């Protein structure tokens, strides 16, 4: 029933993509891999990507398409707002999000699901479909009536690799692609070209449309290389030295792509290491904010004690007790331990940071009152 409903609503290139999935998977689920190809401008990414597109069908019999972001994002999106404003103008970010939406629609179609093409920006959608047509994922249909573009899919049962050619210099940019792979249980891997900044600048000058040098400098300062030890989701990654260009038939590259293809990302795969890292960052931030608040509370408590004529000889002891209380409660917050039972019950806070502040205020008041009542 699901297939029948789709056949009535999916037309033109959408129907062609869905049909391509049927043929590619032999009636089953298509085997699709996403390969992120990243690095600085002029590092050699496009050269390697084109070489892989030629060689992978020959070496392994895989279908392969190269999706170059520079070609799929309109040129006006790369214009900076003002000199020195940074490498990410708002229109570029928006275009990149639109392209990711279109990529998801294509993936859904290739997997035999509703591509939801109506939700994708029309201009970006047609640019991506035209790219698919040029590379043989969709072929011009013969003898097909009706207005508008329509394509017929090539008959093939081969696995398909989509190579995404972009700078991908922020980890978050690559993680967006990984999330797509996890959402649809696709294969995922990364090829990252490491090239000296001076070499990139020299190569860039020889281009017909060079990237502004300032953009390359900014990317070089901000670049975040794949780190499989820190991020479990980056385990299928390969960093390649790029001086004279990386060989397209490098056995390491082929091995990485094959390993990723045989081990697609599981939809329910828990990214434990990443979650632990995120929790540690959040905990450190909460502790820092709590420490700053405690310092303000202590400063005000000491001022109040001085205004109420607490003896100078006792002010030092008061400060020591307040700082000791702060240290104990901060350690509880840092370790994620429950605060003292009687204080938590009294305050009824569900937020640990809010409970901590209330607990410290309560404890600090008791300490100050002890000195005032002497």
XYZ file of C-alpha atoms in Angstrom:
374
model
C 0.000 0.000 0.000
C 2.808 2.396 0.838
C 4.423 1.928 -2.587
C 1.091 2.411 -4.313
C 0.428 5.692 -2.523
C 3.882 6.978 -3.421
C 3.455 6.122 -7.113
C 0.366 8.331 -7.297
C 2.050 11.375 -5.720
C 5.687 11.175 -6.853
C 6.245 12.497 -10.387
C 9.073 13.689 -12.622
C 12.577 13.537 -11.122
C 11.178 12.472 -7.743
C 9.619 9.374 -9.283
C 12.859 8.712 -11.156
C 14.875 8.838 -7.944
C 12.468 6.466 -6.212
C 12.668 4.087 -9.172
C 16.445 4.308 -9.040
C 16.315 3.029 -5.480
C 14.223 0.024 -6.598
C 16.763 -0.920 -9.262
C 19.835 -0.109 -7.221
C 18.740 -2.300 -4.343
C 17.332 -5.078 -6.484
C 13.938 -4.578 -4.810
C 15.552 -4.224 -1.393
C 17.081 -1.347 0.476
C 19.706 0.696 -1.355
C 23.268 0.650 -0.025
C 24.334 4.284 0.183
C 27.477 5.794 1.693
C 28.196 9.431 2.566
C 31.842 10.465 2.330
C 32.779 13.885 3.689
C 35.729 15.356 1.781
C 37.118 18.301 3.743
C 40.088 20.630 4.063
C 41.148 24.200 3.341
C 40.396 25.848 -0.019
C 42.913 24.692 -2.667
C 44.033 21.745 -0.526
C 43.264 19.368 -3.418
C 39.767 18.192 -2.469
C 38.140 18.618 -5.871
C 41.037 16.876 -7.628
C 40.780 13.912 -5.274
C 36.980 13.873 -5.508
C 37.000 13.771 -9.311
C 39.624 11.040 -9.282
C 37.575 8.927 -6.861
C 34.485 9.378 -9.006
C 36.419 7.930 -11.959
C 38.230 5.202 -10.101
C 35.673 3.769 -7.651
C 33.430 2.308 -10.394
C 36.536 0.748 -12.001
C 38.220 -0.508 -8.837
C 35.212 -1.658 -6.789
C 32.228 -1.507 -9.129
C 30.497 1.117 -6.995
C 28.379 3.921 -8.349
C 29.777 7.273 -7.273
C 28.637 10.891 -7.441
C 30.610 13.990 -6.483
C 28.524 16.760 -4.899
C 30.711 19.868 -4.834
C 29.251 22.548 -2.588
C 30.983 25.284 -4.602
C 28.887 24.261 -7.608
C 25.642 23.634 -5.740
C 25.616 26.876 -3.715
C 25.003 30.035 -5.796
C 28.057 32.336 -6.160
C 26.301 35.299 -4.533
C 26.050 33.328 -1.280
C 29.835 33.508 -0.877
C 30.016 37.291 -0.891
C 31.015 38.524 2.592
C 29.020 41.221 4.322
C 32.058 43.458 4.706
C 35.855 43.126 4.642
C 37.070 41.037 7.569
C 33.523 40.032 8.598
C 34.458 36.360 8.690
C 34.263 33.308 6.410
C 30.554 32.627 6.999
C 28.192 35.284 5.572
C 24.549 34.680 6.597
C 23.412 33.904 3.029
C 26.109 31.208 2.794
C 24.862 29.583 5.980
C 21.286 29.655 4.703
C 22.277 28.164 1.344
C 24.184 25.427 3.099
C 21.162 24.521 5.235
C 18.992 24.430 2.115
C 21.467 22.123 0.387
C 21.411 19.767 3.374
C 17.598 19.660 3.185
C 17.780 18.827 -0.518
C 20.372 16.128 0.126
C 18.044 14.516 2.651
C 15.227 14.541 0.102
C 17.449 12.818 -2.468
C 18.509 10.242 0.132
C 14.910 9.530 1.034
C 14.081 9.007 -2.641
C 17.074 6.709 -3.155
C 15.955 4.677 -0.134
C 12.436 4.325 -1.553
C 10.822 6.746 0.903
C 8.749 9.876 0.334
C 11.405 12.460 -0.668
C 9.330 15.401 0.633
C 10.644 17.472 -2.266
C 7.920 20.067 -1.715
C 9.650 21.083 1.488
C 12.965 21.810 -0.219
C 13.857 25.202 -1.742
C 13.080 24.921 -5.503
C 16.299 26.510 -6.778
C 18.562 24.370 -4.584
C 16.495 21.268 -5.391
C 16.855 21.709 -9.166
C 20.600 22.427 -8.886
C 21.102 19.169 -7.013
C 18.934 17.163 -9.413
C 20.828 18.631 -12.385
C 24.083 17.559 -10.731
C 22.684 14.026 -10.318
C 21.682 13.980 -13.990
C 25.132 15.108 -15.187
C 26.787 12.293 -13.270
C 24.498 9.533 -14.464
C 22.417 9.021 -11.342
C 19.505 10.180 -13.470
C 19.436 9.873 -17.241
C 17.239 11.814 -19.708
C 14.025 9.899 -20.351
C 13.168 9.017 -23.941
C 9.691 9.341 -25.402
C 8.210 10.740 -22.216
C 5.271 13.077 -22.606
C 4.398 16.053 -20.438
C 5.982 19.372 -19.550
C 8.898 19.925 -17.224
C 12.064 17.909 -16.628
C 11.778 14.170 -16.164
C 14.544 11.632 -15.831
C 14.745 7.877 -15.899
C 17.181 6.171 -13.526
C 20.099 4.073 -14.741
C 19.630 0.353 -14.215
C 22.127 -0.728 -11.607
C 22.349 -2.790 -8.447
C 25.652 -1.305 -7.344
C 26.168 0.405 -3.995
C 26.281 4.186 -4.251
C 28.797 6.570 -2.674
C 27.982 10.277 -2.466
C 31.175 12.287 -1.973
C 30.467 15.690 -0.414
C 33.194 18.167 -1.362
C 33.305 21.166 0.969
C 35.725 22.747 3.436
C 33.924 21.215 6.450
C 36.399 22.993 8.702
C 34.081 22.994 11.730
C 33.342 19.680 13.415
C 29.677 20.679 13.619
C 29.472 20.878 9.803
C 30.603 17.267 9.484
C 28.388 16.138 12.345
C 25.317 17.328 10.403
C 26.177 14.839 7.663
C 26.803 12.104 10.232
C 23.360 12.753 11.702
C 21.836 12.158 8.268
C 23.743 8.884 8.006
C 22.542 7.812 11.436
C 18.934 8.859 10.721
C 18.764 6.622 7.637
C 21.320 3.936 8.633
C 23.760 4.897 5.886
C 27.511 4.436 5.729
C 29.627 7.414 6.804
C 33.310 8.260 6.535
C 35.626 11.273 6.275
C 38.591 12.114 4.062
C 40.403 15.225 5.252
C 43.211 16.821 3.278
C 45.887 18.451 5.401
C 47.819 20.986 3.347
C 50.225 23.741 4.532
C 48.628 27.165 4.538
C 51.315 28.623 2.256
C 50.708 25.886 -0.315
C 46.936 26.524 -0.279
C 47.510 30.250 -0.781
C 49.843 29.624 -3.726
C 47.448 27.195 -5.397
C 44.530 29.524 -4.764
C 46.249 32.348 -6.671
C 46.336 30.151 -9.784
C 42.577 29.596 -9.801
C 40.295 31.381 -12.245
C 38.071 32.378 -9.320
C 40.318 32.495 -6.233
C 38.956 32.582 -2.716
C 39.957 35.744 -0.786
C 43.195 35.096 1.101
C 41.607 36.471 4.269
C 38.977 33.715 4.119
C 41.657 31.026 3.917
C 43.571 32.590 6.838
C 40.410 32.622 8.962
C 39.574 29.005 8.107
C 43.123 27.918 8.920
C 42.828 29.476 12.381
C 39.433 27.921 13.071
C 39.832 24.509 11.439
C 38.911 21.470 13.572
C 40.534 18.301 12.306
C 38.778 14.919 12.728
C 39.559 13.442 16.139
C 38.464 9.765 16.375
C 39.910 9.465 19.900
C 37.644 12.243 21.158
C 34.598 11.648 18.939
C 33.457 8.074 18.390
C 31.385 9.132 15.375
C 34.616 10.163 13.571
C 36.200 6.699 13.786
C 35.985 6.147 10.022
C 38.282 9.065 9.181
C 41.505 9.450 7.260
C 43.732 12.549 7.304
C 45.826 12.767 4.133
C 48.928 14.900 3.640
C 48.398 17.006 0.532
C 51.473 18.593 -1.000
C 51.464 17.151 -4.500
C 47.952 15.739 -4.195
C 46.727 12.453 -2.711
C 46.689 9.407 -5.067
C 43.165 8.390 -5.985
C 44.043 4.687 -5.815
C 45.589 4.928 -2.370
C 44.799 1.616 -0.663
C 44.081 3.422 2.603
C 41.284 5.399 0.974
C 39.731 2.353 -0.681
C 39.971 0.401 2.563
C 38.299 3.177 4.551
C 35.431 3.470 2.061
C 34.934 -0.306 2.001
C 34.972 -0.570 5.798
C 32.407 2.209 6.143
C 30.184 0.656 3.460
C 30.133 -2.670 5.284
C 29.367 -1.000 8.604
C 26.539 1.516 8.193
C 25.710 3.729 11.146
C 22.926 2.331 13.320
C 19.887 4.519 13.852
C 19.879 3.924 17.599
C 23.643 4.094 17.962
C 24.520 5.852 21.204
C 27.304 8.368 20.889
C 28.421 7.766 24.474
C 31.768 9.531 24.282
C 30.247 12.630 22.696
C 27.474 12.734 25.293
C 30.017 12.426 28.085
C 32.034 15.278 26.587
C 28.898 17.424 26.286
C 27.944 16.662 29.888
C 31.430 17.584 31.058
C 31.223 20.930 29.229
C 27.787 21.655 30.711
C 28.948 20.641 34.185
C 32.039 22.855 33.950
C 29.885 25.774 32.835
C 27.407 25.220 35.693
C 30.217 25.023 38.245
C 31.810 28.204 36.901
C 28.538 30.128 37.072
C 27.789 28.784 40.542
C 31.271 29.780 41.735
C 30.776 33.339 40.456
C 27.407 33.584 42.205
C 28.903 32.256 45.447
C 31.634 34.874 45.339
C 28.996 37.589 45.085
C 27.031 36.087 47.994
C 30.183 35.880 50.138
C 31.150 39.453 49.288
C 27.701 40.717 50.294
C 27.704 38.590 53.476
C 31.084 39.981 54.524
C 29.867 43.546 53.890
C 26.735 42.932 55.978
C 28.807 41.451 58.781
C 31.133 44.453 58.748
C 28.188 46.888 58.767
C 26.800 45.069 61.800
C 30.075 45.498 63.653
C 31.391 41.946 63.635
C 34.833 42.130 65.211
C 37.759 42.331 62.792
C 39.335 39.327 64.522
C 36.244 37.276 63.635
C 35.883 38.488 60.060
C 38.751 36.232 58.967
C 37.107 33.181 60.548
C 33.785 34.085 58.939
C 35.405 34.308 55.501
C 37.116 30.940 56.018
C 33.853 29.244 56.968
C 31.978 30.709 54.007
C 34.697 29.674 51.561
C 34.807 26.184 53.068
C 31.037 25.853 52.647
C 31.348 27.046 49.050
C 34.116 24.536 48.278
C 32.110 21.617 49.701
C 28.944 22.439 47.790
C 30.849 23.156 44.552
C 32.450 19.728 44.784
C 28.994 18.176 45.191
C 27.816 20.041 42.106
C 30.951 19.105 40.151
C 30.576 15.406 40.985
C 26.833 15.413 40.353
C 26.144 14.312 43.905
C 22.865 15.101 45.621
C 23.003 18.085 47.940
C 22.369 17.627 51.619
C 19.053 15.876 51.937
C 17.474 18.288 54.363
C 18.350 21.315 52.189
C 17.043 19.723 48.972
C 13.805 18.727 50.660
C 13.415 22.197 52.094
C 13.976 24.011 48.782
C 12.238 21.537 46.425
C 14.398 22.486 43.404
C 14.725 20.127 40.428
C 17.531 22.151 38.808
C 20.872 21.206 40.467
C 22.370 24.669 39.880
C 19.341 26.458 41.340
C 19.283 24.025 44.260
C 22.977 24.670 44.829
C 22.546 28.471 44.963
C 19.622 28.189 47.348
C 21.539 25.737 49.510
C 24.552 28.021 49.667
C 22.446 31.085 50.514
C 20.776 29.113 53.314
C 24.090 27.827 54.663
C 25.786 31.239 54.375
C 22.944 32.892 56.321
C 23.345 30.356 59.127
C 27.101 30.991 59.274
C 26.693 34.786 59.350
C 23.949 34.625 61.973
C 26.225 32.583 64.202
C 28.705 35.460 64.273
C 26.056 38.130 64.675
C 24.538 36.415 67.711
C 27.800 36.119 69.579
